[in-house]
mmCIF file of C-alpha atoms in Angstrom:
data_model
loop_
_atom_site.group_PDB
_atom_site.id
_atom_site.type_symbol
_atom_site.label_atom_id
_atom_site.label_comp_id
_atom_site.label_asym_id
_atom_site.label_seq_id
_atom_site.Cartn_x
_atom_site.Cartn_y
_atom_site.Cartn_z
ATOM 1 C CA ASN T 205 -4.906 -10.639 -16.669
ATOM 2 C CA ALA T 206 -2.511 -11.737 -13.962
ATOM 3 C CA GLY T 207 -2.292 -8.184 -12.601
ATOM 4 C CA VAL T 208 0.953 -7.592 -10.689
ATOM 5 C CA THR T 209 3.242 -10.590 -10.218
ATOM 6 C CA GLN T 210 6.349 -10.844 -8.056
ATOM 7 C CA THR T 211 9.141 -13.392 -7.841
ATOM 8 C CA PRO T 212 10.356 -14.993 -5.709
ATOM 9 C CA LYS T 213 7.692 -15.446 -3.028
ATOM 10 C CA PHE T 214 10.271 -16.205 -0.335
ATOM 11 C CA GLN T 215 14.029 -15.763 -0.066
ATOM 12 C CA VAL T 216 16.656 -16.297 2.607
ATOM 13 C CA LEU T 217 19.981 -14.502 2.180
ATOM 14 C CA LYS T 218 23.171 -14.261 4.169
ATOM 15 C CA THR T 219 24.515 -10.831 5.060
ATOM 16 C CA GLY T 220 26.465 -9.432 2.117
ATOM 17 C CA GLN T 221 24.772 -11.507 -0.567
ATOM 18 C CA SER T 222 23.014 -9.827 -3.455
ATOM 19 C CA MET T 223 19.696 -10.518 -5.097
ATOM 20 C CA THR T 224 17.131 -9.019 -7.441
ATOM 21 C CA LEU T 225 13.396 -8.979 -6.788
ATOM 22 C CA GLN T 226 11.342 -9.118 -9.939
ATOM 23 C CA CYS T 227 8.008 -7.436 -10.619
ATOM 24 C CA ALA T 228 5.856 -7.457 -13.736
ATOM 25 C CA GLN T 229 2.430 -6.052 -14.594
ATOM 26 C CA ASP T 230 0.183 -6.745 -17.549
ATOM 27 C CA MET T 231 -2.231 -3.809 -17.121
ATOM 28 C CA ASN T 232 -0.279 -1.393 -19.374
ATOM 29 C CA HIS T 233 0.313 0.917 -16.404
ATOM 30 C CA ASN T 234 2.840 3.719 -16.691
ATOM 31 C CA SER T 235 3.823 3.948 -13.013
ATOM 32 C CA MET T 236 5.382 1.269 -10.852
ATOM 33 C CA TYR T 237 6.417 1.281 -7.204
ATOM 34 C CA TRP T 238 8.426 -0.710 -4.667
ATOM 35 C CA TYR T 239 7.457 -0.684 -0.978
ATOM 36 C CA ARG T 240 8.666 -2.477 2.098
ATOM 37 C CA GLN T 241 6.400 -3.479 4.946
ATOM 38 C CA ASP T 242 7.712 -3.907 8.470
ATOM 39 C CA PRO T 243 5.733 -4.688 11.635
ATOM 40 C CA GLY T 244 4.314 -1.520 13.172
ATOM 41 C CA MET T 245 5.666 0.636 10.326
ATOM 42 C CA GLY T 246 3.047 0.306 7.616
ATOM 43 C CA LEU T 247 4.278 0.503 4.032
ATOM 44 C CA ARG T 248 7.190 2.714 3.095
ATOM 45 C CA LEU T 249 8.082 3.677 -0.458
ATOM 46 C CA ILE T 250 11.560 2.634 -1.575
ATOM 47 C CA TYR T 251 11.629 3.735 -5.234
ATOM 48 C CA TYR T 252 9.123 4.463 -7.941
ATOM 49 C CA SER T 253 9.076 4.833 -11.694
ATOM 50 C CA ALA T 254 6.629 7.293 -13.215
ATOM 51 C CA SER T 255 7.203 5.931 -16.710
ATOM 52 C CA GLU T 256 9.521 3.703 -18.688
ATOM 53 C CA GLY T 257 13.054 5.074 -18.464
ATOM 54 C CA THR T 258 12.597 7.091 -15.260
ATOM 55 C CA THR T 259 13.106 6.215 -11.610
ATOM 56 C CA ASP T 260 12.940 8.282 -8.432
ATOM 57 C CA LYS T 261 13.775 7.752 -4.788
ATOM 58 C CA GLY T 262 11.076 7.296 -2.223
ATOM 59 C CA GLU T 263 11.211 7.516 1.544
ATOM 60 C CA VAL T 264 13.749 4.713 2.217
ATOM 61 C CA PRO T 265 16.011 4.187 -0.860
ATOM 62 C CA ASN T 266 19.334 3.492 0.878
ATOM 63 C CA GLY T 267 20.749 0.038 0.162
ATOM 64 C CA TYR T 268 18.577 -0.501 -2.917
ATOM 65 C CA ASN T 269 18.747 0.051 -6.649
ATOM 66 C CA VAL T 270 16.011 -0.279 -9.242
ATOM 67 C CA SER T 271 15.701 -0.824 -12.970
ATOM 68 C CA ARG T 272 12.681 -0.091 -15.119
ATOM 69 C CA LEU T 273 13.506 -2.668 -17.767
ATOM 70 C CA ASN T 274 10.495 -1.877 -19.953
ATOM 71 C CA LYS T 275 6.916 -0.788 -19.399
ATOM 72 C CA ARG T 276 5.975 -4.136 -17.836
ATOM 73 C CA GLU T 277 8.916 -4.823 -15.533
ATOM 74 C CA PHE T 278 10.434 -3.043 -12.555
ATOM 75 C CA SER T 279 13.151 -4.804 -10.554
ATOM 76 C CA LEU T 280 14.594 -4.065 -7.120
ATOM 77 C CA ARG T 281 18.199 -5.007 -6.367
ATOM 78 C CA LEU T 282 19.944 -5.457 -3.055
ATOM 79 C CA GLU T 283 23.682 -5.301 -3.771
ATOM 80 C CA SER T 284 24.856 -6.295 -0.284
ATOM 81 C CA ALA T 285 22.005 -7.484 1.901
ATOM 82 C CA ALA T 286 21.857 -6.489 5.570
ATOM 83 C CA PRO T 287 19.668 -7.878 8.383
ATOM 84 C CA SER T 288 17.860 -4.513 8.472
ATOM 85 C CA GLN T 289 16.528 -5.347 5.002
ATOM 86 C CA THR T 290 14.562 -8.302 6.345
ATOM 87 C CA SER T 291 11.054 -7.333 5.353
ATOM 88 C CA VAL T 292 8.124 -8.019 3.060
ATOM 89 C CA TYR T 293 8.510 -6.253 -0.266
ATOM 90 C CA PHE T 294 5.531 -5.205 -2.359
ATOM 91 C CA CYS T 295 5.455 -4.010 -5.921
ATOM 92 C CA ALA T 296 2.552 -1.906 -7.193
ATOM 93 C CA SER T 297 1.499 -0.343 -10.479
ATOM 94 C CA ALA T 298 -0.903 2.400 -11.551
ATOM 95 C CA THR T 299 -1.877 4.680 -14.391
ATOM 96 C CA SER T 300 -1.241 8.368 -13.761
ATOM 97 C CA GLN T 301 -4.783 8.978 -12.556
ATOM 98 C CA GLU T 302 -5.874 5.685 -11.084
ATOM 99 C CA THR T 303 -5.276 3.704 -7.945
ATOM 100 C CA GLN T 304 -2.308 1.494 -7.211
ATOM 101 C CA TYR T 305 -2.650 -2.262 -7.534
ATOM 102 C CA PHE T 306 -0.364 -4.442 -5.465
ATOM 103 C CA GLY T 307 1.419 -7.721 -6.036
ATOM 104 C CA PRO T 308 1.356 -10.584 -3.516
ATOM 105 C CA GLY T 309 4.722 -9.679 -1.964
ATOM 106 C CA THR T 310 8.176 -11.190 -1.504
ATOM 107 C CA ARG T 311 9.184 -12.242 2.004
ATOM 108 C CA LEU T 312 12.914 -11.712 2.525
ATOM 109 C CA LEU T 313 14.962 -12.885 5.491
ATOM 110 C CA VAL T 314 18.567 -11.728 5.790
ATOM 111 C CA LEU T 315 20.634 -13.691 8.285
ATOM 112 C CA GLY D 33 5.809 16.293 5.776
ATOM 113 C CA GLU D 34 2.936 13.954 5.326
ATOM 114 C CA ASP D 35 1.790 11.695 8.109
ATOM 115 C CA VAL D 36 -1.162 9.340 8.344
ATOM 116 C CA GLU D 37 -2.315 8.123 11.745
ATOM 117 C CA GLN D 38 -4.545 5.181 12.609
ATOM 118 C CA SER D 39 -5.320 3.305 15.782
ATOM 119 C CA LEU D 40 -3.562 -0.070 15.747
ATOM 120 C CA PHE D 41 -6.306 -2.419 16.913
ATOM 121 C CA LEU D 42 -10.097 -2.763 16.802
ATOM 122 C CA SER D 43 -12.203 -5.651 18.053
ATOM 123 C CA VAL D 44 -15.902 -6.057 17.231
ATOM 124 C CA ARG D 45 -18.545 -8.755 17.477
ATOM 125 C CA GLU D 46 -19.845 -10.440 14.356
ATOM 126 C CA GLY D 47 -22.896 -8.587 13.060
ATOM 127 C CA ASP D 48 -21.946 -5.267 14.648
ATOM 128 C CA SER D 49 -20.634 -2.269 12.722
ATOM 129 C CA SER D 50 -16.916 -1.496 12.652
ATOM 130 C CA VAL D 51 -15.573 2.025 12.368
ATOM 131 C CA ILE D 52 -11.912 2.519 11.553
ATOM 132 C CA ASN D 53 -10.575 6.052 11.847
ATOM 133 C CA CYS D 54 -7.682 7.820 10.177
ATOM 134 C CA THR D 55 -6.199 11.306 10.277
ATOM 135 C CA TYR D 56 -3.918 12.787 7.656
ATOM 136 C CA THR D 57 -1.910 15.968 7.447
ATOM 137 C CA ASP D 58 -1.383 16.915 3.798
ATOM 138 C CA SER D 59 -4.080 19.344 2.715
ATOM 139 C CA SER D 60 -3.080 18.889 -0.934
ATOM 140 C CA SER D 61 -4.243 15.268 -0.893
ATOM 141 C CA THR D 62 -6.597 14.627 -3.790
ATOM 142 C CA TYR D 63 -7.642 11.055 -3.098
ATOM 143 C CA LEU D 64 -7.815 9.014 0.078
ATOM 144 C CA TYR D 65 -7.866 5.244 0.037
ATOM 145 C CA TRP D 66 -8.713 2.243 2.144
ATOM 146 C CA TYR D 67 -6.807 -0.978 1.514
ATOM 147 C CA LYS D 68 -7.361 -4.378 3.133
ATOM 148 C CA GLN D 69 -4.585 -6.874 3.833
ATOM 149 C CA GLU D 70 -5.405 -10.434 4.823
ATOM 150 C CA PRO D 71 -2.720 -12.566 6.524
ATOM 151 C CA GLY D 72 0.121 -13.466 4.176
ATOM 152 C CA ALA D 73 -1.391 -11.542 1.266
ATOM 153 C CA GLY D 74 -0.850 -8.288 -0.571
ATOM 154 C CA LEU D 75 -2.952 -5.155 -0.296
ATOM 155 C CA GLN D 76 -6.387 -5.157 -1.860
ATOM 156 C CA LEU D 77 -8.043 -1.857 -2.727
ATOM 157 C CA LEU D 78 -11.358 -1.585 -0.895
ATOM 158 C CA THR D 79 -12.544 1.877 -1.797
ATOM 159 C CA TYR D 80 -11.393 5.445 -2.259
ATOM 160 C CA ILE D 81 -12.854 8.924 -2.001
ATOM 161 C CA PHE D 82 -12.048 12.097 -3.867
ATOM 162 C CA SER D 83 -11.233 15.065 -1.669
ATOM 163 C CA ASN D 84 -14.256 17.110 -2.812
ATOM 164 C CA MET D 85 -16.660 14.440 -1.518
ATOM 165 C CA ASP D 86 -17.992 14.046 2.020
ATOM 166 C CA MET D 87 -19.248 10.497 1.809
ATOM 167 C CA LYS D 88 -19.087 7.450 -0.394
ATOM 168 C CA GLN D 89 -21.095 4.270 0.060
ATOM 169 C CA ASP D 90 -20.328 0.934 -1.537
ATOM 170 C CA GLN D 91 -22.440 -1.990 -0.316
ATOM 171 C CA ARG D 92 -21.434 -2.613 3.325
ATOM 172 C CA LEU D 93 -18.725 0.050 3.228
ATOM 173 C CA THR D 94 -19.241 3.739 4.010
ATOM 174 C CA VAL D 95 -16.408 6.238 3.819
ATOM 175 C CA LEU D 96 -16.748 9.604 5.532
ATOM 176 C CA LEU D 97 -14.351 12.472 4.892
ATOM 177 C CA ASN D 98 -14.064 15.590 7.043
ATOM 178 C CA LYS D 99 -11.632 17.695 5.076
ATOM 179 C CA LYS D 100 -11.610 20.529 7.612
ATOM 180 C CA ASP D 101 -10.394 18.182 10.365
ATOM 181 C CA LYS D 102 -8.423 15.962 7.939
ATOM 182 C CA HIS D 103 -10.298 12.948 9.259
ATOM 183 C CA LEU D 104 -11.294 9.873 7.280
ATOM 184 C CA SER D 105 -13.321 6.916 8.501
ATOM 185 C CA LEU D 106 -14.352 3.535 7.139
ATOM 186 C CA ARG D 107 -17.552 1.966 8.433
ATOM 187 C CA ILE D 108 -18.193 -1.714 7.765
ATOM 188 C CA ALA D 109 -21.814 -2.665 8.361
ATOM 189 C CA ASP D 110 -22.767 -6.169 9.559
ATOM 190 C CA THR D 111 -19.129 -7.121 10.145
ATOM 191 C CA GLN D 112 -18.302 -10.739 9.289
ATOM 192 C CA THR D 113 -15.422 -12.987 10.353
ATOM 193 C CA GLY D 114 -14.090 -12.676 6.804
ATOM 194 C CA ASP D 115 -13.574 -8.970 7.451
ATOM 195 C CA SER D 116 -10.804 -9.785 9.937
ATOM 196 C CA ALA D 117 -7.704 -8.191 8.412
ATOM 197 C CA ILE D 118 -5.444 -5.173 8.609
ATOM 198 C CA TYR D 119 -6.942 -2.010 7.101
ATOM 199 C CA PHE D 120 -4.668 0.704 5.765
ATOM 200 C CA CYS D 121 -5.618 4.290 5.176
ATOM 201 C CA ALA D 122 -3.547 6.081 2.514
ATOM 202 C CA GLU D 123 -3.401 9.595 1.135
ATOM 203 C CA ARG D 124 -2.339 10.437 -2.377
ATOM 204 C CA THR D 125 0.080 13.293 -2.865
ATOM 205 C CA PRO D 126 1.607 14.604 -6.097
ATOM 206 C CA GLY D 127 5.006 13.316 -7.126
ATOM 207 C CA ALA D 128 7.435 13.855 -9.993
ATOM 208 C CA GLY D 129 5.462 12.772 -13.071
ATOM 209 C CA SER D 130 3.382 10.457 -10.947
ATOM 210 C CA TYR D 131 1.886 10.392 -7.506
ATOM 211 C CA GLN D 132 2.774 8.780 -4.237
ATOM 212 C CA LEU D 133 0.744 7.121 -1.533
ATOM 213 C CA THR D 134 1.528 7.667 2.121
ATOM 214 C CA PHE D 135 0.161 4.862 4.276
ATOM 215 C CA GLY D 136 -0.863 4.704 7.887
ATOM 216 C CA LYS D 137 0.527 1.882 10.004
ATOM 217 C CA GLY D 138 -2.684 -0.098 9.666
ATOM 218 C CA THR D 139 -5.572 -1.055 11.961
ATOM 219 C CA LYS D 140 -5.912 -4.723 12.787
ATOM 220 C CA LEU D 141 -9.599 -5.614 12.887
ATOM 221 C CA SER D 142 -10.516 -8.709 14.863
ATOM 222 C CA VAL D 143 -14.070 -10.017 14.514
ATOM 223 C CA ILE D 144 -15.348 -12.109 17.411
ATOM 224 C CA PRO D 145 -17.847 -14.818 16.381
#
């Protein structure tokens, strides 16, 4: 099992460009999550998906969209990147009763 | 709303015990977690405790939970240089069809050889 995988590992964007961060899990988990991590702020939940076909906003959803493509994949899209979206993005997955397992992260720099 | 507080830094000597403290606010929390993050890596689950327990021990790790005071601690015995990392406390709260984790800002543990 690869667990939770994320692509790309690193990305540099110019302000206004768009991109999609990909996440996949092979643990047959129902729930998937997107977080951002900023210095001194801990992890903040952007969006989550309790099951295939559903998505819900977290603490900081503005400027992002998500798609739960199937049970394995949950993508995060930035339609028009802003410097404030420079961050490290983590995807996580879990069953309804178990703990969350995290991917290795995507480091995004918006110039 | 939920809030999880941790001190930001802790420095200990190799071989000593480390104690990382955390306070949380949501009394409906069912599970509390400790995650470890090494530089440039994702979060690794260390241990967790169910809210009806007072203590959980797992090798060098001991978790203590004081539900009355909403206080959680992680003790690492015989701290090693490989334990240097950021440690996050998190509480689990119910969400729509799922659950959410609320994280503290993390405690950076530095181990002095």
